Backbone as ProteinMPNN parsed JSONL, in Angstrom:
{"seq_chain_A": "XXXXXXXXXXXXXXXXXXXXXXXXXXXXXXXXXXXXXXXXXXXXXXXXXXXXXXXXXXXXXXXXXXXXXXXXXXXXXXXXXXXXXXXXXXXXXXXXXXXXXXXXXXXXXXXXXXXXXXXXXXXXXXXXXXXXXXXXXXXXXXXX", "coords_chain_A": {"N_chain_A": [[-11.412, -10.235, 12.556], [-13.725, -9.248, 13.209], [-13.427, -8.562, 16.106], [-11.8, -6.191, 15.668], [-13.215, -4.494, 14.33], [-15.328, -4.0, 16.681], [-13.598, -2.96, 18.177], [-13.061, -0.447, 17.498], [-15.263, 0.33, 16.936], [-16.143, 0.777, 20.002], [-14.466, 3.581, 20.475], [-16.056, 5.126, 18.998], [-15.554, 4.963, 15.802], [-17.016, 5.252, 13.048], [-16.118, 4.523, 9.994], [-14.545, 2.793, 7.942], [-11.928, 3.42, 5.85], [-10.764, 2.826, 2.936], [-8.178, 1.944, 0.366], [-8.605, 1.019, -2.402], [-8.928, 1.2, -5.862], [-10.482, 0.515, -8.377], [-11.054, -2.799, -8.711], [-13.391, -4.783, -8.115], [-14.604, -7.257, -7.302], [-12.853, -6.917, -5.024], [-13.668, -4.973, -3.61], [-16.193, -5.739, -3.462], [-15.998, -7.791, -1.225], [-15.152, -6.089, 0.751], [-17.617, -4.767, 1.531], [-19.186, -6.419, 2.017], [-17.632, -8.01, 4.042], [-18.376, -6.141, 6.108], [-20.855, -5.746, 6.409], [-23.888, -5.068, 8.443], [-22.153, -4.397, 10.807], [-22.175, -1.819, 11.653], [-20.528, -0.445, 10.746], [-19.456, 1.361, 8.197], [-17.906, 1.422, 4.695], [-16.29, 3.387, 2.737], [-14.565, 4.406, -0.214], [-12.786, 6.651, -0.722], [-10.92, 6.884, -3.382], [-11.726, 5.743, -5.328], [-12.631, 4.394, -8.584], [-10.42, 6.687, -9.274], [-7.976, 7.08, -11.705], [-5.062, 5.36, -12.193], [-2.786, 5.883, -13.167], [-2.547, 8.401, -12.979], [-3.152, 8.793, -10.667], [-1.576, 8.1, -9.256], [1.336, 9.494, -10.25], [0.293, 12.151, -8.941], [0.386, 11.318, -6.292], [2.861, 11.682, -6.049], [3.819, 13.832, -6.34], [2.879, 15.425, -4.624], [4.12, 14.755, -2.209], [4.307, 12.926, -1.423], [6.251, 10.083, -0.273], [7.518, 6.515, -0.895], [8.593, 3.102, -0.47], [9.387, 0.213, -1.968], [8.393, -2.652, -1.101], [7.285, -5.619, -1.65], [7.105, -7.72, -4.802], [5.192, -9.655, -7.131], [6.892, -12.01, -8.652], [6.396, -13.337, -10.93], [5.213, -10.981, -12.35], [6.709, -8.673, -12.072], [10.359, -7.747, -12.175], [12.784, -8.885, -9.529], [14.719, -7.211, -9.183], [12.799, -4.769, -8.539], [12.399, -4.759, -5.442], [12.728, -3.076, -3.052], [13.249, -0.373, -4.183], [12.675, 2.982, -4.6], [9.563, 4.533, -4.432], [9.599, 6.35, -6.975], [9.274, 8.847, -9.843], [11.429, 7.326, -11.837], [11.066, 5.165, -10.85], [8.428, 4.67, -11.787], [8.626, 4.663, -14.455], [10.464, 2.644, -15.388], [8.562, 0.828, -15.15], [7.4, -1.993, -16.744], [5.703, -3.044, -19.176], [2.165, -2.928, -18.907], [1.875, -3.568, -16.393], [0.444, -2.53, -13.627], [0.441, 0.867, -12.716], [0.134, 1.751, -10.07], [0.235, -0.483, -8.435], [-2.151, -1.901, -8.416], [-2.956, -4.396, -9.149], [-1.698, -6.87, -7.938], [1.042, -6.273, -8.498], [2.751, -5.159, -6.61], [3.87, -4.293, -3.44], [3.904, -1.711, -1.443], [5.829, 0.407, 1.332], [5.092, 3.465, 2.908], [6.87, 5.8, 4.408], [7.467, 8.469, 4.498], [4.819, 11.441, 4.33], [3.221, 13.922, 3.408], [1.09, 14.868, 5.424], [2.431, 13.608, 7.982], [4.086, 13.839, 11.158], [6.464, 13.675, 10.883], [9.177, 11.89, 8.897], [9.508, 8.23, 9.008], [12.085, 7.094, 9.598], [13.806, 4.713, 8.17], [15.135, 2.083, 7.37], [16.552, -0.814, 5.06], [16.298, -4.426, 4.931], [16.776, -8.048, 5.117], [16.084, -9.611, 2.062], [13.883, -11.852, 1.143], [12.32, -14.904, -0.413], [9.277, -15.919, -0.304], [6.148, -17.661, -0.804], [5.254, -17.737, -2.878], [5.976, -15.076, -3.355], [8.37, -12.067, -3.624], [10.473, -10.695, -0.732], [11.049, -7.608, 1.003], [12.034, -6.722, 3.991], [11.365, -3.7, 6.545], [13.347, -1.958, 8.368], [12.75, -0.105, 10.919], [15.223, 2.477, 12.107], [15.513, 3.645, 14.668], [14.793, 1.539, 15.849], [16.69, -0.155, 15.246], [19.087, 0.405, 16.419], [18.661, 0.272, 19.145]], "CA_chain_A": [[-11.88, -8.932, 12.116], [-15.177, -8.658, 14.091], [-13.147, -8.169, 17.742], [-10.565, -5.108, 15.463], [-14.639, -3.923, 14.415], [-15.525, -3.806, 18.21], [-12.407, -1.666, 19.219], [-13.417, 0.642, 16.357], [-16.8, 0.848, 17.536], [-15.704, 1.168, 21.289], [-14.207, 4.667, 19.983], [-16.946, 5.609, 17.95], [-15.551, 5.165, 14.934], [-18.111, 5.042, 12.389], [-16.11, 4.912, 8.487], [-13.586, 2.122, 7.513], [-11.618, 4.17, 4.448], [-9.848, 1.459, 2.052], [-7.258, 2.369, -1.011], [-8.868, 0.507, -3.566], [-9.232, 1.465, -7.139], [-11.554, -0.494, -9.313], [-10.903, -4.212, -8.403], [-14.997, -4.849, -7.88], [-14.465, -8.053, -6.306], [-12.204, -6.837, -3.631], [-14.786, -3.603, -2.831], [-17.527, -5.953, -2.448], [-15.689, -8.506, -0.12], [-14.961, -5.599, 2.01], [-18.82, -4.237, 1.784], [-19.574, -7.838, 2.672], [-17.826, -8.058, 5.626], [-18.456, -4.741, 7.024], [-22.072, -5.287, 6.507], [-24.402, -5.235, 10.004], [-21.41, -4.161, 12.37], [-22.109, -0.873, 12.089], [-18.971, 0.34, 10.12], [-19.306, 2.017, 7.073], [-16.728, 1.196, 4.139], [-15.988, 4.624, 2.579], [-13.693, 4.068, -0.856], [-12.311, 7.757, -1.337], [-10.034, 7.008, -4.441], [-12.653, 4.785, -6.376], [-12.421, 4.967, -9.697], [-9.281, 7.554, -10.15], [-7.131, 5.978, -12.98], [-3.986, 4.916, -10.97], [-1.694, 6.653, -13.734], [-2.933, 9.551, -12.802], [-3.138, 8.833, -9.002], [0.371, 7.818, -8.724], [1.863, 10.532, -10.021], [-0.31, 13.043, -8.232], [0.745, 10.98, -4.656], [4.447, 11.561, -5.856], [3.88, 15.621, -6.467], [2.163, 15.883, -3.135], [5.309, 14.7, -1.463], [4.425, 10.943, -0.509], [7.366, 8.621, -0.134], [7.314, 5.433, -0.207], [9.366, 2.141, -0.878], [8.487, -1.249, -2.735], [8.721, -3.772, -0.003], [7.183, -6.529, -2.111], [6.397, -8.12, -5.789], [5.277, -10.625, -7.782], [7.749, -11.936, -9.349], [5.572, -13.275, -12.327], [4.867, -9.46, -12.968], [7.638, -7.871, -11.763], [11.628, -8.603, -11.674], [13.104, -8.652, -8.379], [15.522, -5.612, -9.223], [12.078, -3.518, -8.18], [12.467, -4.714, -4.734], [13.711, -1.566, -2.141], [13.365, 0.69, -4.853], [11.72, 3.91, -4.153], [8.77, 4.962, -5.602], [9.215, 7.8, -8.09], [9.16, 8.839, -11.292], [12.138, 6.848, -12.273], [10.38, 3.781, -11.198], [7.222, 4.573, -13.068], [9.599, 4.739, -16.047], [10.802, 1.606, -15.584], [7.76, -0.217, -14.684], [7.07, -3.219, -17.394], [4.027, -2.693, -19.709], [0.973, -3.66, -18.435], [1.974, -3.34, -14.448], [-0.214, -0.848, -12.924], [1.213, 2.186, -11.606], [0.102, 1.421, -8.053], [0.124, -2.286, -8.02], [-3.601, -2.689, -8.393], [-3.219, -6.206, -9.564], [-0.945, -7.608, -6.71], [1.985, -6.915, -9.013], [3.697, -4.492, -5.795], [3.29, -3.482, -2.321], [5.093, -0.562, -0.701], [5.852, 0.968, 2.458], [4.898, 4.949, 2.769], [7.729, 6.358, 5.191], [6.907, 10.349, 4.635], [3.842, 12.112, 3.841], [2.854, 15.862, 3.934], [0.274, 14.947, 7.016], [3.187, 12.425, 8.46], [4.804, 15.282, 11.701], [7.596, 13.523, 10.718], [9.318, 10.859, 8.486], [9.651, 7.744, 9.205], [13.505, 6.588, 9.1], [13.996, 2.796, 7.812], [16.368, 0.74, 6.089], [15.834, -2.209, 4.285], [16.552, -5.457, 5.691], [16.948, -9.132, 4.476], [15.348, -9.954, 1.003], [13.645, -13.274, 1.523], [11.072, -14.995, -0.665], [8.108, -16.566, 0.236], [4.608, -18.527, -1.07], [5.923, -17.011, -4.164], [6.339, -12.794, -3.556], [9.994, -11.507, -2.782], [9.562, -9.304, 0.368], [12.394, -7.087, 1.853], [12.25, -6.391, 5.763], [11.509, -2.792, 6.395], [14.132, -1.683, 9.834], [12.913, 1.244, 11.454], [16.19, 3.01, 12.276], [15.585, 3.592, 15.936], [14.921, -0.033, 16.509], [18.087, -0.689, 15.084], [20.12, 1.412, 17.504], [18.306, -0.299, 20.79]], "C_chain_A": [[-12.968, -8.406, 13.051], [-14.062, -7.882, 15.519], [-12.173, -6.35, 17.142], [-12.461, -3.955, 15.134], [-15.034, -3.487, 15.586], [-14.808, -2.778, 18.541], [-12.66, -0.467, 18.997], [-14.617, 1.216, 16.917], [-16.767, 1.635, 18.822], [-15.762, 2.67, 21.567], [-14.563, 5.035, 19.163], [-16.224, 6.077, 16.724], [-16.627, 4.509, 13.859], [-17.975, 4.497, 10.712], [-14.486, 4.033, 8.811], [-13.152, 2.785, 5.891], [-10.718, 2.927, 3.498], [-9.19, 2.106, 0.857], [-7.577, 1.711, -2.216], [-9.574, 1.452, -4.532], [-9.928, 0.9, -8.141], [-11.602, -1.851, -9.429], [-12.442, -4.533, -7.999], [-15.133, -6.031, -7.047], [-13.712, -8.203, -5.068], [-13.016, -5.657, -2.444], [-15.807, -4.479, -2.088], [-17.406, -6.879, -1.585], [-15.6, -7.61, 1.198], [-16.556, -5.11, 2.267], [-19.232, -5.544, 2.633], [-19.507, -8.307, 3.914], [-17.767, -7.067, 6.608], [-20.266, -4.648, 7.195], [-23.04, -5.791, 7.855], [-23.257, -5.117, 10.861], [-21.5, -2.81, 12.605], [-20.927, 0.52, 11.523], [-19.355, 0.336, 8.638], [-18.232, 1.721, 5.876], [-16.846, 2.684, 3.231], [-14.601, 4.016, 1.436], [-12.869, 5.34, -2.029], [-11.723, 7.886, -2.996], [-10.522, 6.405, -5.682], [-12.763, 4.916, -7.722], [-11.221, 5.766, -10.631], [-8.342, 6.945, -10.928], [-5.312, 6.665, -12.537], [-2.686, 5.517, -11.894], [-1.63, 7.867, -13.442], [-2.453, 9.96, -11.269], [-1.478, 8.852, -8.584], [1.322, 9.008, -8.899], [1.273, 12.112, -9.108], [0.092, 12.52, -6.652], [2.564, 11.446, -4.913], [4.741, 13.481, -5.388], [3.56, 16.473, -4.833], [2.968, 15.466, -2.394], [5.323, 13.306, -1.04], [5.871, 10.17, -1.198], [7.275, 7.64, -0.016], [8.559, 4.595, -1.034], [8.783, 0.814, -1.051], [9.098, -2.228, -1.298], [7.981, -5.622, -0.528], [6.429, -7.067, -3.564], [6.378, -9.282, -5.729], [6.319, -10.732, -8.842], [7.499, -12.21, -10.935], [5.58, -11.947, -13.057], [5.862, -8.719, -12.951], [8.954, -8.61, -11.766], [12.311, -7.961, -10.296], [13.93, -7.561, -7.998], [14.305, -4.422, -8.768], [11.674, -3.641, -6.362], [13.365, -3.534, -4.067], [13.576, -0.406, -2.212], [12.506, 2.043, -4.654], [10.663, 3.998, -5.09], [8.43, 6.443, -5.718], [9.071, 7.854, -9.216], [9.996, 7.661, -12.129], [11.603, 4.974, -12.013], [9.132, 3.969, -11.634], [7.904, 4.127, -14.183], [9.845, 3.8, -15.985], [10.099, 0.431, -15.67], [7.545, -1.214, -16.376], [5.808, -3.283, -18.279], [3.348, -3.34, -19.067], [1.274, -3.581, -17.056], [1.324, -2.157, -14.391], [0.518, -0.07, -11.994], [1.391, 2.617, -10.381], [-0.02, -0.187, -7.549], [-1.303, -2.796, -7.687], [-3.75, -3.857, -8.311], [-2.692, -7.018, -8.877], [0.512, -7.262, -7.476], [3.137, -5.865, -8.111], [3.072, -4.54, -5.102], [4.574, -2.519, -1.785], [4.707, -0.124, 0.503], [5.792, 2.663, 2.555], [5.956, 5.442, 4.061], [7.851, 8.317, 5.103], [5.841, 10.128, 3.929], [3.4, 13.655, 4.115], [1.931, 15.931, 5.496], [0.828, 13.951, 7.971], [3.997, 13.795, 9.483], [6.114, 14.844, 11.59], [8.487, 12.408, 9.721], [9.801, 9.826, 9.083], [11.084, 6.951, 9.095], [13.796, 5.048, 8.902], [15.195, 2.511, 7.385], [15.72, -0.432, 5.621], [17.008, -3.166, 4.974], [16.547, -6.58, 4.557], [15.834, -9.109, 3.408], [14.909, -11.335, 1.211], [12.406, -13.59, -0.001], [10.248, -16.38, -0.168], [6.753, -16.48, -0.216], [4.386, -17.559, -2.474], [5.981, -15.804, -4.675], [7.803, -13.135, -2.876], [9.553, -10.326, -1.758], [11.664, -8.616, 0.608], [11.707, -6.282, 3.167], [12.266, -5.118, 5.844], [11.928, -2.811, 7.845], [13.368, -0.594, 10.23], [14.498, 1.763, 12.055], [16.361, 3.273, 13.719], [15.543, 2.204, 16.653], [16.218, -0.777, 16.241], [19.349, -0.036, 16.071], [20.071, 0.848, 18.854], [18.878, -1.393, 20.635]], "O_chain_A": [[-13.003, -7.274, 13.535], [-14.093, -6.67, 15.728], [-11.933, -5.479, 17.979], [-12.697, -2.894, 15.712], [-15.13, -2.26, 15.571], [-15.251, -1.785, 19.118], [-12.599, 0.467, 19.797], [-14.833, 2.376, 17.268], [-17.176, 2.792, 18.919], [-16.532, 3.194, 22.373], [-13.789, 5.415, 18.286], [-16.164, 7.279, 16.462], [-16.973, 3.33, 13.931], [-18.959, 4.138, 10.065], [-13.587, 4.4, 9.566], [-13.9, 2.668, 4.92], [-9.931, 2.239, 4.148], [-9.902, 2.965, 0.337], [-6.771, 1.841, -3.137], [-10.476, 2.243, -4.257], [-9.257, 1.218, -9.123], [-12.285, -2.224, -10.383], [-12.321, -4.333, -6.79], [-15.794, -5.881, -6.019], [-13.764, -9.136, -4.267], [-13.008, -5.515, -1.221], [-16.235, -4.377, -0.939], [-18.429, -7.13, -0.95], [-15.83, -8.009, 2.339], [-16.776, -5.064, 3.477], [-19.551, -5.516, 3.822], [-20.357, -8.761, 4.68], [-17.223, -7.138, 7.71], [-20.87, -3.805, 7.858], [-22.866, -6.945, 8.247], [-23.35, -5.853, 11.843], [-20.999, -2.398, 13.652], [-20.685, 1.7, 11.774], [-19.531, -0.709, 8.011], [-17.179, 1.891, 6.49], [-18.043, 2.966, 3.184], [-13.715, 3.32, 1.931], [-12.529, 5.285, -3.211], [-12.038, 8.83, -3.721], [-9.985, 6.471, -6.787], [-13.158, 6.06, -7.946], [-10.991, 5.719, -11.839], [-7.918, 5.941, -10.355], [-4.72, 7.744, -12.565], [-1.599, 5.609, -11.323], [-0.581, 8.473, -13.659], [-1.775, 10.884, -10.821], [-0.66, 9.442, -7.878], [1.986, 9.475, -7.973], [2.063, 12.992, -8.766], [0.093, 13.4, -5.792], [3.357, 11.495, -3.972], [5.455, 14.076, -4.581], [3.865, 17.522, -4.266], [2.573, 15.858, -1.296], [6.208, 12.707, -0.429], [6.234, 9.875, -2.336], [6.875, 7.349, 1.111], [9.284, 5.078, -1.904], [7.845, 0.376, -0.386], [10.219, -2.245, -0.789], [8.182, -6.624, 0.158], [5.21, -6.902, -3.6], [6.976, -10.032, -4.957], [6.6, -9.881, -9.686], [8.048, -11.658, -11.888], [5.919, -11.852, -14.237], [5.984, -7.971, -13.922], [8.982, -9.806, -11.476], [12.348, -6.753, -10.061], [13.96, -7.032, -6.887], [14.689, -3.26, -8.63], [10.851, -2.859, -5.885], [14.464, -3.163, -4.482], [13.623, 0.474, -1.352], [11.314, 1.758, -4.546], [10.73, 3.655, -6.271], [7.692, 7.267, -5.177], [8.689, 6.832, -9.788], [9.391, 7.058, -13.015], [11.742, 3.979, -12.723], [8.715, 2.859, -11.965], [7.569, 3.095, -14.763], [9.311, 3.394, -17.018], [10.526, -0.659, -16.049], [7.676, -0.364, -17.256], [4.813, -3.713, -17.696], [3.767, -4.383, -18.564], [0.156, -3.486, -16.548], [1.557, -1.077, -14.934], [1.019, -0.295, -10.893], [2.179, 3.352, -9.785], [-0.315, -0.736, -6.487], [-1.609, -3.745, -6.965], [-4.533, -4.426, -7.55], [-3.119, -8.16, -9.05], [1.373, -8.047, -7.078], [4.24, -5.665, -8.62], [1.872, -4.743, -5.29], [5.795, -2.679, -1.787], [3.532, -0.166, 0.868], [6.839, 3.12, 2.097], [5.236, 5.27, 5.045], [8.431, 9.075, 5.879], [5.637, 9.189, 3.159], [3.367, 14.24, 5.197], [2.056, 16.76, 6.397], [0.055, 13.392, 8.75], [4.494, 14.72, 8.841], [6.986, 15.517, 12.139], [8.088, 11.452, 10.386], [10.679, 10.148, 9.884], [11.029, 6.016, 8.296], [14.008, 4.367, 9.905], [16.157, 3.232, 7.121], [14.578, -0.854, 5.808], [18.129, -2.87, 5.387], [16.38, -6.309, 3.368], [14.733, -8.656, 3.721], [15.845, -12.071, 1.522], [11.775, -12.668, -0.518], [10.627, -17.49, 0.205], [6.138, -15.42, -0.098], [3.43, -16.872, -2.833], [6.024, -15.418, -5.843], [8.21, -13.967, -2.065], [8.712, -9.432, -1.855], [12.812, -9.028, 0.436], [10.941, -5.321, 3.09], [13.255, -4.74, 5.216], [11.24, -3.445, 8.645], [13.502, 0.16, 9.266], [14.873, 0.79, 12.709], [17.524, 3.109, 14.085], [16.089, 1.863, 17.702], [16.675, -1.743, 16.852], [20.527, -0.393, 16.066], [21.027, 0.842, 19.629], [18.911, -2.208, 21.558]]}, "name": "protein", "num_of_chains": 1, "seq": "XXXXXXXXXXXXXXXXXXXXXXXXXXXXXXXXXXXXXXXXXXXXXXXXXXXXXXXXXXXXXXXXXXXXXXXXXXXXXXXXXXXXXXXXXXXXXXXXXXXXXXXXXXXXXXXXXXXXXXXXXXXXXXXXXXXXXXXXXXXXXXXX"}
């Protein structure tokens, strides 16, 4: 981390921004190790209640795709799946709406400030150290 801090610095950047939502022990690991290099942690979304957030990232045009759960929390049918409304709807009581808790991660492939979308496919489903992941292709790399 320190030498990706350095590069940052290099190019006067001054403000590390992070996506966390109220997890308190993951804010102050990052305050922790951001503290004396000079880099700022900045946690725009802090607080907003992720039912809320989620659908407000869907309205605003963001795309994205689940590229990995827990399977404890989640069943593996939510691997690939896009995230929209229809997977809110489906989500499992108690799973947070953005995977606060580790119980998703996704890949964002459009956004309104994106000059273009990103074209993928999904690739091999594998699991591993006990999350299911699926392989995101870019579509041009598949062509070379």
């Amino acid at each position: 981390m320190s030498q990706f801090v350095e590069s940052a610095k290099a190019v006067n950047i001054e403000y590390f921004a992070f996506g966390d939502f109220f997890l308190d022990d993951v804010r102050s690991y990052r305050e922790e190790n951001l503290t004396g290099t000079g880099i700022s942690p900045l946690f725009p979304i802090w607080g907003i209640p992720t039912d809320k957030l989620s659908r407000e990232m869907m309205r605003s045009g963001l795309k994205a795709v689940i590229t990995c759960v827990d399977p404890k929390k989640l069943p593996q049918e939510f691997i690939g799946r896009e995230y929209n409304e229809a997977f809110l709807e489906d989500l499992p009581e108690g799973v947070d709406p953005c995977g606060e808790n580790g119980e998703f991660h996704s890949f964002v492939f459009d956004a309104p400030n994106f000059a273009r979308p990103i074209e993928i496919s999904l690739g091999e489903v594998v699991k591993r150290d006990g999350f299911i992941f699926v392989d995101i292709v870019e579509r041009a790399a598949e062509q070379a």
